[in-house]
CSV table of C-alpha atoms and ligand atoms in Angstrom, one decimal:
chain,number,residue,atom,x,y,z
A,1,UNK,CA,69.2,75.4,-78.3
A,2,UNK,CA,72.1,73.5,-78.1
A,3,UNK,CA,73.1,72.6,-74.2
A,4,UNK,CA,76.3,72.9,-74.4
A,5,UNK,CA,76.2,75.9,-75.6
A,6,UNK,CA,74.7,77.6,-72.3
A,7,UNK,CA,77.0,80.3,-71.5
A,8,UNK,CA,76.7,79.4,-68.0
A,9,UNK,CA,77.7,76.2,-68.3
A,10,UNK,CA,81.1,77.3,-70.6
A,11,UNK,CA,82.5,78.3,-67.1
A,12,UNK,CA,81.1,75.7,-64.2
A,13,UNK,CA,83.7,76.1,-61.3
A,14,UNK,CA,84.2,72.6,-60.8
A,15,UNK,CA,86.0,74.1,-58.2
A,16,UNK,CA,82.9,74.9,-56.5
A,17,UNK,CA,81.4,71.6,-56.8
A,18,UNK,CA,84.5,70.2,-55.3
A,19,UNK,CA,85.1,72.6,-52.2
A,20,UNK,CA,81.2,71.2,-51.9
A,21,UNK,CA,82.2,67.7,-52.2
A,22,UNK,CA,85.1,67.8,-49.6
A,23,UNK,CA,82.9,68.8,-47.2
A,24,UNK,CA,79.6,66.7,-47.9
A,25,UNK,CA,80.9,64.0,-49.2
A,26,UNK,CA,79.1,60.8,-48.3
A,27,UNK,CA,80.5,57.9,-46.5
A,28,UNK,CA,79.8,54.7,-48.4
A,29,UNK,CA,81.3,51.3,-47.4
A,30,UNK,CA,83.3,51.1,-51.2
A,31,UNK,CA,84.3,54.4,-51.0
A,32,UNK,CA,87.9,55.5,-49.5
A,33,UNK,CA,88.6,58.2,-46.8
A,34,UNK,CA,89.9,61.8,-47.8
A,35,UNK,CA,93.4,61.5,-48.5
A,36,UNK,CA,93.6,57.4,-49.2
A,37,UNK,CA,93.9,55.8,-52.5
A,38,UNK,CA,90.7,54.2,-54.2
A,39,UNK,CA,91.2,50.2,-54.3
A,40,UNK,CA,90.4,49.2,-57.9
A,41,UNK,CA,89.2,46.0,-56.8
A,42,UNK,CA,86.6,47.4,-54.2
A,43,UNK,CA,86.0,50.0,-57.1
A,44,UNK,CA,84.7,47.9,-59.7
A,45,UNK,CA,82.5,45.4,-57.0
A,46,UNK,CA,80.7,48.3,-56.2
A,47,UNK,CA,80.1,49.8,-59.5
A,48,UNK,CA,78.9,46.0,-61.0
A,49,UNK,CA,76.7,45.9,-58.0
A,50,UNK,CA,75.4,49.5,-58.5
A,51,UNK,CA,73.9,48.6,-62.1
A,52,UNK,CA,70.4,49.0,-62.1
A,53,UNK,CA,70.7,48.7,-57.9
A,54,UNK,CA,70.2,51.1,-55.2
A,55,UNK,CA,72.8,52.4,-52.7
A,56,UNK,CA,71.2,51.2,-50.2
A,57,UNK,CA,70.6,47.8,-51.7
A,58,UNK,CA,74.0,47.2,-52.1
A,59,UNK,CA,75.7,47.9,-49.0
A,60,UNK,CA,75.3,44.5,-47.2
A,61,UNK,CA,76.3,42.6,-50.9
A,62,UNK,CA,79.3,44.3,-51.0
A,63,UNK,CA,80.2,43.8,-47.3
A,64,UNK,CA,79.6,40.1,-47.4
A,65,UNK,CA,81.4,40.0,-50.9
A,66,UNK,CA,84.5,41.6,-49.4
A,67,UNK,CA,84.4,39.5,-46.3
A,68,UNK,CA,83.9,36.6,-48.3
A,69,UNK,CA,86.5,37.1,-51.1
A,70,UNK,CA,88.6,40.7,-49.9
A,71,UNK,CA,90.7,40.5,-53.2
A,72,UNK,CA,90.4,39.5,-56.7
A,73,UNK,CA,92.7,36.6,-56.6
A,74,UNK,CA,90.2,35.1,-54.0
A,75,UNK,CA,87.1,35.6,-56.2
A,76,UNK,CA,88.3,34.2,-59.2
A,77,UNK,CA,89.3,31.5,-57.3
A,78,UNK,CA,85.7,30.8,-55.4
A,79,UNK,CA,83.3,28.2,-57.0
A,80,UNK,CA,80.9,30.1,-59.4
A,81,UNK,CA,78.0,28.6,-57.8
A,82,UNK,CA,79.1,30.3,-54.5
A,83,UNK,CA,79.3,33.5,-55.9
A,84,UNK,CA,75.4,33.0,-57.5
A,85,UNK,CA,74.5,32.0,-54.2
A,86,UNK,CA,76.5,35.2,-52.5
A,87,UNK,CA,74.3,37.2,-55.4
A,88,UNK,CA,71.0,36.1,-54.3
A,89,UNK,CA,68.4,38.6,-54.2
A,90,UNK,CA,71.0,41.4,-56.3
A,91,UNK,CA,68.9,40.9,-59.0
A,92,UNK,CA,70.5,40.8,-62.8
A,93,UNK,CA,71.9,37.3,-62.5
A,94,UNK,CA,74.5,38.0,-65.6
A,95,UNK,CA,76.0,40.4,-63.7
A,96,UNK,CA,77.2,37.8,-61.0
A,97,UNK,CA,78.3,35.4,-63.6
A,98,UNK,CA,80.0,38.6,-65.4
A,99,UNK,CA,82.0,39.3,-62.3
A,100,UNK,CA,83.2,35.8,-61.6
A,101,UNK,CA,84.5,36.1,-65.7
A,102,UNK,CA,86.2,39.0,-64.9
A,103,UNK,CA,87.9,38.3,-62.2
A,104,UNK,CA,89.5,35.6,-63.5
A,105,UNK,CA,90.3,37.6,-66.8
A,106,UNK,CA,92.1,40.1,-64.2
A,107,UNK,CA,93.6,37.4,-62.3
A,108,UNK,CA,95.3,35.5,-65.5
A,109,UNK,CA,95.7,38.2,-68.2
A,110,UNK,CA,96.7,40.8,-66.0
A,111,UNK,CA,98.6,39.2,-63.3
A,112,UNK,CA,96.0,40.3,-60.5
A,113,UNK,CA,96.3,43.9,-60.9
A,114,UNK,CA,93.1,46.0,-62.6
A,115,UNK,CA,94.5,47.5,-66.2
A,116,UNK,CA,94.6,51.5,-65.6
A,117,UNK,CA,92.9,52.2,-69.0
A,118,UNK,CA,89.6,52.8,-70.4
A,119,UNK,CA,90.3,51.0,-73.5
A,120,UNK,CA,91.3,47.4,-71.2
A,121,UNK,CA,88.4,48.3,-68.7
A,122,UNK,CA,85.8,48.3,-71.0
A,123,UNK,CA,86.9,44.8,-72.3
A,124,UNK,CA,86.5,43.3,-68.9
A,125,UNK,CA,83.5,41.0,-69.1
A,126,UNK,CA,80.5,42.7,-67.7
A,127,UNK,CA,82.2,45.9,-68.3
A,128,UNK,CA,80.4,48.4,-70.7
A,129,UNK,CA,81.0,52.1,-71.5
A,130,UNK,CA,79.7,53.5,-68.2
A,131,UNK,CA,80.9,51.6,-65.9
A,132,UNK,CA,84.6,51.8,-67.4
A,133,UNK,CA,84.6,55.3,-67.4
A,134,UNK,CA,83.3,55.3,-63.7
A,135,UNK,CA,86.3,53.0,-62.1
A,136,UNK,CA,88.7,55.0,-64.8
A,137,UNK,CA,87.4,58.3,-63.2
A,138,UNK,CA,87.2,57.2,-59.4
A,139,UNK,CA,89.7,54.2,-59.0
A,140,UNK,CA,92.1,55.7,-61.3
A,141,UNK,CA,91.2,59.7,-61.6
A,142,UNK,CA,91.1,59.4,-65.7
A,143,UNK,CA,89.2,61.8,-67.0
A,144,UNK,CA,85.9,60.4,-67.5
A,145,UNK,CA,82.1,60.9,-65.7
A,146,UNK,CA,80.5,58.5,-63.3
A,147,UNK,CA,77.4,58.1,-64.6
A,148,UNK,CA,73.8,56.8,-61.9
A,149,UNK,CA,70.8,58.1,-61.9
A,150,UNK,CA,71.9,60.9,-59.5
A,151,UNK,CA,74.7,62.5,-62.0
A,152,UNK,CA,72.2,62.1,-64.6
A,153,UNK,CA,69.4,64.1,-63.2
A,154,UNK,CA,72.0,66.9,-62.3
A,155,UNK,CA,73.4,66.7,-65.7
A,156,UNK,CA,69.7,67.0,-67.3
A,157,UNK,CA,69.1,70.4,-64.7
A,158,UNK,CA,72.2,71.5,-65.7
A,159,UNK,CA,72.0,72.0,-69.4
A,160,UNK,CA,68.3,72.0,-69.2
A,161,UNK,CA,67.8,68.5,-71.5
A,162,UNK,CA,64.3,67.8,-72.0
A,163,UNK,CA,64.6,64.7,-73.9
A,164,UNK,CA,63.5,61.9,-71.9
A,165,UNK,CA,65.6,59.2,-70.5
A,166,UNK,CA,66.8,57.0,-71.4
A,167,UNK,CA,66.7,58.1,-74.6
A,168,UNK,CA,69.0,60.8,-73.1
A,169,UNK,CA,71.7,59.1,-71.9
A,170,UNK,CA,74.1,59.3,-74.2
A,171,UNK,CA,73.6,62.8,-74.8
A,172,UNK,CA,74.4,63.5,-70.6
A,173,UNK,CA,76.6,61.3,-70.5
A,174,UNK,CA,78.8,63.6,-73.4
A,175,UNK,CA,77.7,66.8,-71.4
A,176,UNK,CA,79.2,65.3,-68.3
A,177,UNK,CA,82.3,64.6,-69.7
A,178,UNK,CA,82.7,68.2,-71.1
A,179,UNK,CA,82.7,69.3,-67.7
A,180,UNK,CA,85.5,66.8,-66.0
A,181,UNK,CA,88.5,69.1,-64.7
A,182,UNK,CA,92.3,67.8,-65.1
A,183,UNK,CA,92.6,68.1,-61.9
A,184,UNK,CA,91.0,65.7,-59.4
A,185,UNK,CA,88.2,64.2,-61.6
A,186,UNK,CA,87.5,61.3,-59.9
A,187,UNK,CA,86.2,63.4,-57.0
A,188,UNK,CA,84.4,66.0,-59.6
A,189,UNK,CA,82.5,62.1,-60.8
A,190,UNK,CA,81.5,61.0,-57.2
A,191,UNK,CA,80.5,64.9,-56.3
A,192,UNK,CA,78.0,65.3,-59.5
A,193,UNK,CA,76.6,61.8,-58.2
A,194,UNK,CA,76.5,62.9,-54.4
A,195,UNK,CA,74.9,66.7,-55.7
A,196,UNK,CA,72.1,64.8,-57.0
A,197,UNK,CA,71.7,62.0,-53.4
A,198,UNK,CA,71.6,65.5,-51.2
A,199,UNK,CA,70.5,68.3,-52.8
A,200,UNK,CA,69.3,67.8,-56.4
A,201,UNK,CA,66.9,65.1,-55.9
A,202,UNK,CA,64.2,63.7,-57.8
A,203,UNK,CA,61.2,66.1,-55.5
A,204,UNK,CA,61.9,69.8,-54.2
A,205,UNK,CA,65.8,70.2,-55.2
A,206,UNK,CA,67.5,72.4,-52.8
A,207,UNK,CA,68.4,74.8,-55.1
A,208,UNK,CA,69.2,77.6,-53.2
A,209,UNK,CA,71.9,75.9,-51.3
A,210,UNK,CA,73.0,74.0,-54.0
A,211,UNK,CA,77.1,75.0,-55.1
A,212,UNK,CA,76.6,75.1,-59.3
A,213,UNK,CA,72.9,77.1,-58.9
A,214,UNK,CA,74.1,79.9,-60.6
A,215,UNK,CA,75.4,77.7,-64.0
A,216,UNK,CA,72.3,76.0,-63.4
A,217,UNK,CA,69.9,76.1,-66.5
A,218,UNK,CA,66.8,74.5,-65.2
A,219,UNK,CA,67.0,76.5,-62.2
A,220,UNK,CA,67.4,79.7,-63.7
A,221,UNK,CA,64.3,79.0,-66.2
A,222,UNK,CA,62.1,77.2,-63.1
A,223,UNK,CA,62.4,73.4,-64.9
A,224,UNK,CA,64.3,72.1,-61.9
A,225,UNK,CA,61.0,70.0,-60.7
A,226,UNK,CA,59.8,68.7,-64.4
A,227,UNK,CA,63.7,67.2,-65.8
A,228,UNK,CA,64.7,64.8,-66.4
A,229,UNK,CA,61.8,64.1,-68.1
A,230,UNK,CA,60.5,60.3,-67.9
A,231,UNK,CA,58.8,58.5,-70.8
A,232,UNK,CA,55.1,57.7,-70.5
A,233,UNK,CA,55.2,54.0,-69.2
A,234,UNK,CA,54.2,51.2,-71.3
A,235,UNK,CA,51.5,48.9,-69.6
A,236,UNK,CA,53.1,45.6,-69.2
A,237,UNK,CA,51.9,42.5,-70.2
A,238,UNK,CA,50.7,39.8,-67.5
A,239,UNK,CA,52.0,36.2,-67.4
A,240,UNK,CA,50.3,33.6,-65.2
A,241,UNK,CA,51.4,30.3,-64.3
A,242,UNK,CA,52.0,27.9,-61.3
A,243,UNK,CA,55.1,26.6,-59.2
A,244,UNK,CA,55.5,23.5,-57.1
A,245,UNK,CA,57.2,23.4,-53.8
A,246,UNK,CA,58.3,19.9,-53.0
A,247,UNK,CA,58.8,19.2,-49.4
A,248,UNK,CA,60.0,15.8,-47.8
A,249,UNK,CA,60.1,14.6,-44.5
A,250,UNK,CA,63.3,16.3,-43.3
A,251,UNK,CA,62.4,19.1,-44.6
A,252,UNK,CA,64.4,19.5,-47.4
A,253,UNK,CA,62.8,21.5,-50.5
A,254,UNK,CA,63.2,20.3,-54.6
A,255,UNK,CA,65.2,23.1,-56.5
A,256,UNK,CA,66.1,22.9,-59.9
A,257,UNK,CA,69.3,24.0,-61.2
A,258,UNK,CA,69.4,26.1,-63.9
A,259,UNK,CA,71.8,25.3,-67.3
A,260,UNK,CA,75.1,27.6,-66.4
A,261,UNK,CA,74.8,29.2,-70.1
A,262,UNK,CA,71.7,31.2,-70.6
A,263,UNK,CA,69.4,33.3,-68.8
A,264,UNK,CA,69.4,33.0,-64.9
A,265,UNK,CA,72.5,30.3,-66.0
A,266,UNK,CA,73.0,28.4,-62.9
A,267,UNK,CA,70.5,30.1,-60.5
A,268,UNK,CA,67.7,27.7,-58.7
A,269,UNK,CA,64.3,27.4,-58.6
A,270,UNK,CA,61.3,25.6,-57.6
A,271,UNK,CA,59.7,23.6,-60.6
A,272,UNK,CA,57.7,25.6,-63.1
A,273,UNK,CA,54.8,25.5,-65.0
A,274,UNK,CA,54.7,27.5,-68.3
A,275,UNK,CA,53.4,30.9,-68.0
A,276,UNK,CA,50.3,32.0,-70.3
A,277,UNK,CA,47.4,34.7,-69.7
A,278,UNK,CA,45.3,32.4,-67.2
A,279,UNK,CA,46.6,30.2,-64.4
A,280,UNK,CA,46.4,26.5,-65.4
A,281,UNK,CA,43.2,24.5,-63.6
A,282,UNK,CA,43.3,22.3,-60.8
A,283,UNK,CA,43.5,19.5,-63.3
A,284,UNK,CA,46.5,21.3,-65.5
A,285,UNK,CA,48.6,22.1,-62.8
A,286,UNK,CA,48.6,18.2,-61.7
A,287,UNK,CA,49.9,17.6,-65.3
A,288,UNK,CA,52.5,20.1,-64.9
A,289,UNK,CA,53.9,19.3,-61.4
A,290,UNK,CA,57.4,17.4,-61.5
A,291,UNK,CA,56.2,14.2,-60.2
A,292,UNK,CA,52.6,12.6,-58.9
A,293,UNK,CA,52.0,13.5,-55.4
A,294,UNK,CA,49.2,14.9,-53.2
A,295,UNK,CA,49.7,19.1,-54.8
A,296,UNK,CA,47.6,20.9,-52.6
A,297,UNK,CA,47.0,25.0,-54.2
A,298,UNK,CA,48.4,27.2,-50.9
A,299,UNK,CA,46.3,30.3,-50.4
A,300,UNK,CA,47.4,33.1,-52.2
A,301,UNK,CA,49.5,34.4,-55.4
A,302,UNK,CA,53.2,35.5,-55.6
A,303,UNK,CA,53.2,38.8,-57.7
A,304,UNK,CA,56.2,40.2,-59.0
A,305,UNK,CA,57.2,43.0,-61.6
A,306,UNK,CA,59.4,42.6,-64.2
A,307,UNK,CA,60.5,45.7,-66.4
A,308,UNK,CA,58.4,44.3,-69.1
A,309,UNK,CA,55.9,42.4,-67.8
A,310,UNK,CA,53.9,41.5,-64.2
A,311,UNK,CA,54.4,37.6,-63.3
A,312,UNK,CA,51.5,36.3,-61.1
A,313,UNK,CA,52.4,32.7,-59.8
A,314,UNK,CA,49.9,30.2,-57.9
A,315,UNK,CA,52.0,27.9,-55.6
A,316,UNK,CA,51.4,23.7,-55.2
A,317,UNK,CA,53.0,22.5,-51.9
A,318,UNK,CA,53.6,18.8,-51.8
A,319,UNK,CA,54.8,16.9,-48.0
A,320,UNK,CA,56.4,13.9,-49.6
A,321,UNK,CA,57.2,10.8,-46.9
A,322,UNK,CA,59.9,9.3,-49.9
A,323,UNK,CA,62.1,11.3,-52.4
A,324,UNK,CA,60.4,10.3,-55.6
A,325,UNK,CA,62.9,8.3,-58.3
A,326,UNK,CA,61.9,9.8,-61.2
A,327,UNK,CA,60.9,14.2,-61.9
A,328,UNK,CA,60.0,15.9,-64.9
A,329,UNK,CA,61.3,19.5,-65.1
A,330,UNK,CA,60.4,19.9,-68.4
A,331,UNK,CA,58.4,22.6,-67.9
A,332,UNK,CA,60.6,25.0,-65.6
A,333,UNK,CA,61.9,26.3,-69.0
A,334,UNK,CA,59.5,29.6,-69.6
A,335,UNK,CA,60.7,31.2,-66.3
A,336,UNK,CA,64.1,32.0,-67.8
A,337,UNK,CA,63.1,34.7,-69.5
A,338,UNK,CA,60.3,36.3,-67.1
A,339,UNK,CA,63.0,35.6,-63.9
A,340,UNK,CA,65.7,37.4,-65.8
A,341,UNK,CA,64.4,40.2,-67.3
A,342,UNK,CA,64.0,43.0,-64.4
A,343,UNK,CA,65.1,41.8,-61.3
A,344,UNK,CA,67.1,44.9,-60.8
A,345,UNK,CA,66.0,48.2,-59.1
A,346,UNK,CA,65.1,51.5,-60.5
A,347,UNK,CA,67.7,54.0,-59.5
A,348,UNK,CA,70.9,52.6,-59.4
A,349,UNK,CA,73.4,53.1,-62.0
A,350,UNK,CA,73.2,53.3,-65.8
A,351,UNK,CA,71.8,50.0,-66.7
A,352,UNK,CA,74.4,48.3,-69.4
A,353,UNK,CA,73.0,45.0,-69.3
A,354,UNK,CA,70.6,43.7,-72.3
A,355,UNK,CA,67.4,45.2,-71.2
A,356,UNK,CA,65.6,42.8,-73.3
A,357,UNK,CA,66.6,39.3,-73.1
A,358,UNK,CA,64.3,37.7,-76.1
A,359,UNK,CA,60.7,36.9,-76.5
A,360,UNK,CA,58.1,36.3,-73.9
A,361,UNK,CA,58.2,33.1,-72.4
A,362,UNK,CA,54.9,32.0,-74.1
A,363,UNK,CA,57.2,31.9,-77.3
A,364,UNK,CA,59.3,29.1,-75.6
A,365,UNK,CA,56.6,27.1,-74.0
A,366,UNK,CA,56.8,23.4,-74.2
A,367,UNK,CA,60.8,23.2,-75.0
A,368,UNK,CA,62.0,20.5,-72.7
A,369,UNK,CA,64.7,21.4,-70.4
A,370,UNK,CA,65.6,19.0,-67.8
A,371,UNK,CA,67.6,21.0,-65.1
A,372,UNK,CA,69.5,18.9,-62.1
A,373,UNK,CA,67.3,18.9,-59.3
A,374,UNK,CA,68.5,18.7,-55.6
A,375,UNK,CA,67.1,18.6,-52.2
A,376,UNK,CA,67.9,21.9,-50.0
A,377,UNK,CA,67.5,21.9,-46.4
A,378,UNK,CA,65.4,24.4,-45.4
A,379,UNK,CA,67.6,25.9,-43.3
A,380,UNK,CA,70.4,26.6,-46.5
A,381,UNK,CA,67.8,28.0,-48.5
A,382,UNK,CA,68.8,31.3,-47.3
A,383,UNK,CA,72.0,31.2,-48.7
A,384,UNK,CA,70.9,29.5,-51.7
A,385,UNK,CA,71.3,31.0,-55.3
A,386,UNK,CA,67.5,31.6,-55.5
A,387,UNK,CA,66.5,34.9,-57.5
A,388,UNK,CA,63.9,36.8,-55.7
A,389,UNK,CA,60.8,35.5,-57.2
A,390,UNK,CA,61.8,32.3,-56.2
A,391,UNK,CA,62.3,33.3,-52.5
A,392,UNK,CA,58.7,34.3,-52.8
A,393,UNK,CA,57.3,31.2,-54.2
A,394,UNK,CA,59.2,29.4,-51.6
A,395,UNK,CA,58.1,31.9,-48.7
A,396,UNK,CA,55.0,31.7,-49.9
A,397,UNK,CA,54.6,27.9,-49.7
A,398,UNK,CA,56.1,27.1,-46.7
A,399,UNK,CA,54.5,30.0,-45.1
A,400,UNK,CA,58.1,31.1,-44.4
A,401,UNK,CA,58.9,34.6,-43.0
A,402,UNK,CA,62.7,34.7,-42.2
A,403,UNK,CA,65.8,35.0,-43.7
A,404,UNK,CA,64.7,33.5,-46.6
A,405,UNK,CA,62.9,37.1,-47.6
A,406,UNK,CA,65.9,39.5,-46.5
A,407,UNK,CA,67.2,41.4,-49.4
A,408,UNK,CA,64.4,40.1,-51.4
A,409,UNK,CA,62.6,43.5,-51.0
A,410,UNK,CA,59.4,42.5,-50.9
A,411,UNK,CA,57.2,39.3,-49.9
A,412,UNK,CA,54.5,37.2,-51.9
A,413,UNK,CA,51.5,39.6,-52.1
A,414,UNK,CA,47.4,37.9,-51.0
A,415,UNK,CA,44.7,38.4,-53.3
B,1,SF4,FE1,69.9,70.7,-59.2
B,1,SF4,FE2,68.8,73.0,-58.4
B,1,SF4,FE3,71.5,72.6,-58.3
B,1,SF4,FE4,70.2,72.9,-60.6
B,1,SF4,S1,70.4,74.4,-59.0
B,1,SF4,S2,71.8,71.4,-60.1
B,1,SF4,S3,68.3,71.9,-60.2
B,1,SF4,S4,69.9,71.5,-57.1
């Protein structure tokens, strides 16, 4: 049966979910008070932080980002590395460098003001279907449906879809939009999403205080617990290889600095060995390491998943007395695509970012790619642009437990 054509659902009192939503709403640090006007700038921060991240992820991101750079003007105008290194840890490094684009696309073409259109939105850098239609709906009250994984479970209750996500996607996100009101939608697209945070959530959906039960399709025919349905997951692949932490005597640690075009473009890292199904020996890894030095294997493996694939990494620590004149990087190539392809978080909003950024890395072992290298102080690497994995490695290797972890989410893993 057709969902849409629930006769239920011809008549859902948005009204109802409103009256809900005015006096539930939730208080979130992007998010205006009753009665205010939504900032378009702050809007579409949060919504580009939100892809394929967690509420609660973002919050301190978006604070320091808004500190840091409180209008668009500012961002465009900040250094890109700056904003990489502001990014840290967010996972989904294109969507930092995405941002940056955009705001200066704002900034020049636009005079600094955030086109009020759906067409212009979607064309901002970064920008794709859902997350236009979410800062038309909530910045500008177009329309349009807000779509995270909070509206789309509701929407899949709702009209009782039992295709599986994300297959289903498209098909809620059309549903949704049959429902926006003319009046007030941007509150009917951040009430679906808050319905979902407080009452219809993933286990035990409070159904019976919940405002729309009565239009509710799953709930009338007891499906409320099984949808959306989920597809069977895939096992993932396993990648293995070895990273070398380069320490001299003041402390400073050898990054390498990624290409600026590309996968994890401009982001930093340790050097890399190639990744293949077996770590590399003693003897290989000596081979692979940057430059000749005393390696010694720490104790223990930096695990990390990916959304296609699990990386384990060994890590070589090196105390160096004398910066040595000549490194080879060549091999810190194959992390691009394992380090780009899932840093993100299950549960945030619609994804709209490539989910699959090329081949595995073993495809691209061996291409030389000298990056610039650079001495950190141990003390910056905190607010270094270091994806997550690379916090690890680093943690890992230097035994480090501080700041370098926060926002990282989890630490290296023993065997
Ligand atoms: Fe979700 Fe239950 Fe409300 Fe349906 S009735 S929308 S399943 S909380």
């Amino acid at each position: 049966m057709a969902a849409r054509q629930d006769s239920r659902l011809s008549d859902l009192p948005a009204g109802a979910l409103l009256a809900w939503y005015d006096v539930h709403r939730r208080v979130l640090p992007w998010r205006e008070l009753p009665g205010e006007r939504a900032d378009p700038y702050r809007v579409w921060l949060s919504e580009i932080m939100l892809q394929q991240t967690t509420v609660q992820s973002v919050g301190r991101y978006y604070r320091e980002f808004l500190s840091r750079w409180p209008a668009v003007q500012s961002l465009a105008a900040a250094p890109l590395d700056e904003v990489l290194a502001a990014w840290a840890g967010l996972g989904y490094y294109a969507r930092a460098r995405n941002l940056h684009r955009a705001a200066k696309v704002v900034v020049e073409e636009f005079g600094g003001e955030f086109p009020a259109s759906f067409e212009e939105l979607v064309k901002l850098p970064g920008v794709g279907t859902y997350t236009a239609g979410a800062i038309a709906a909530i910045a500008f009250d177009l329309p349009f449906v807000a779509m995270d994984a909070n509206a789309e479970r509701v929407l899949a209750r709702l009209f009782a879809v039992e295709e599986p996500l994300p297959k289903a996607k498209a098909r809620l996100h059309e549903l949704g939009h049959g429902l926006v009101p003319q009046t007030r939608p941007g509150d009917f697209a951040q009430a679906l999403m808050d319905l979902g945070a407080a009452i219809c959530t993933p286990k035990k959906p409070a159904c019976k205080s919940c405002p729309v039960n009565s239009h509710c399709a799953a709930f009338g025919r007891g499906m409320q617990e099984i949808l959306p349905r989920k597809p069977e997951k895939a096992l993932r692949p396993l990648r293995r290889g070895a990273a070398f932490v380069a320490r001299d005597a003041s402390g400073a640690v050898l990054l390498v600095k990624r290409p600026e075009n590309g996968l994890l473009g401009g982001m930093l890292q340790p050097p890399l060995g190639p990744w293949a199904e077996q770590f590399p020996s003693a003897e290989e890894a000596l081979v692979q390491a940057p430059f000749s030095a005393a390696w010694k294997k720490r104790l223990g493996i930096v695990r990390h998943g990916f959304t296609h694939f699990e990386l384990e990494i060994e890590v070589y620590l090196a105390e160096v007395n004398r910066r040595p004149s000549h490194i080879h990087t060549c091999h810190s190539r194959p992390s691009d695509a394992l380090a780009s392809r899932g840093e993100g978080n299950p549960g945030g909003r619609t994804p709209e970012m490539p989910d699959d950024l090329g081949p595995l890395p073993s495809a691209r072992e061996g291409r030389p790619s000298p990056g610039i290298t650079m001495w950190v102080a141990e003390m910056d690497l905190p607010r270094s642009a270091l994806p997550t994995v690379m916090r690890k490695i680093i943690a890992l290797a230097l035994n480090h437990e501080g700041p370098l972890l926060s926002g990282a989410g989890t630490k290296a893993s023993e065997p």
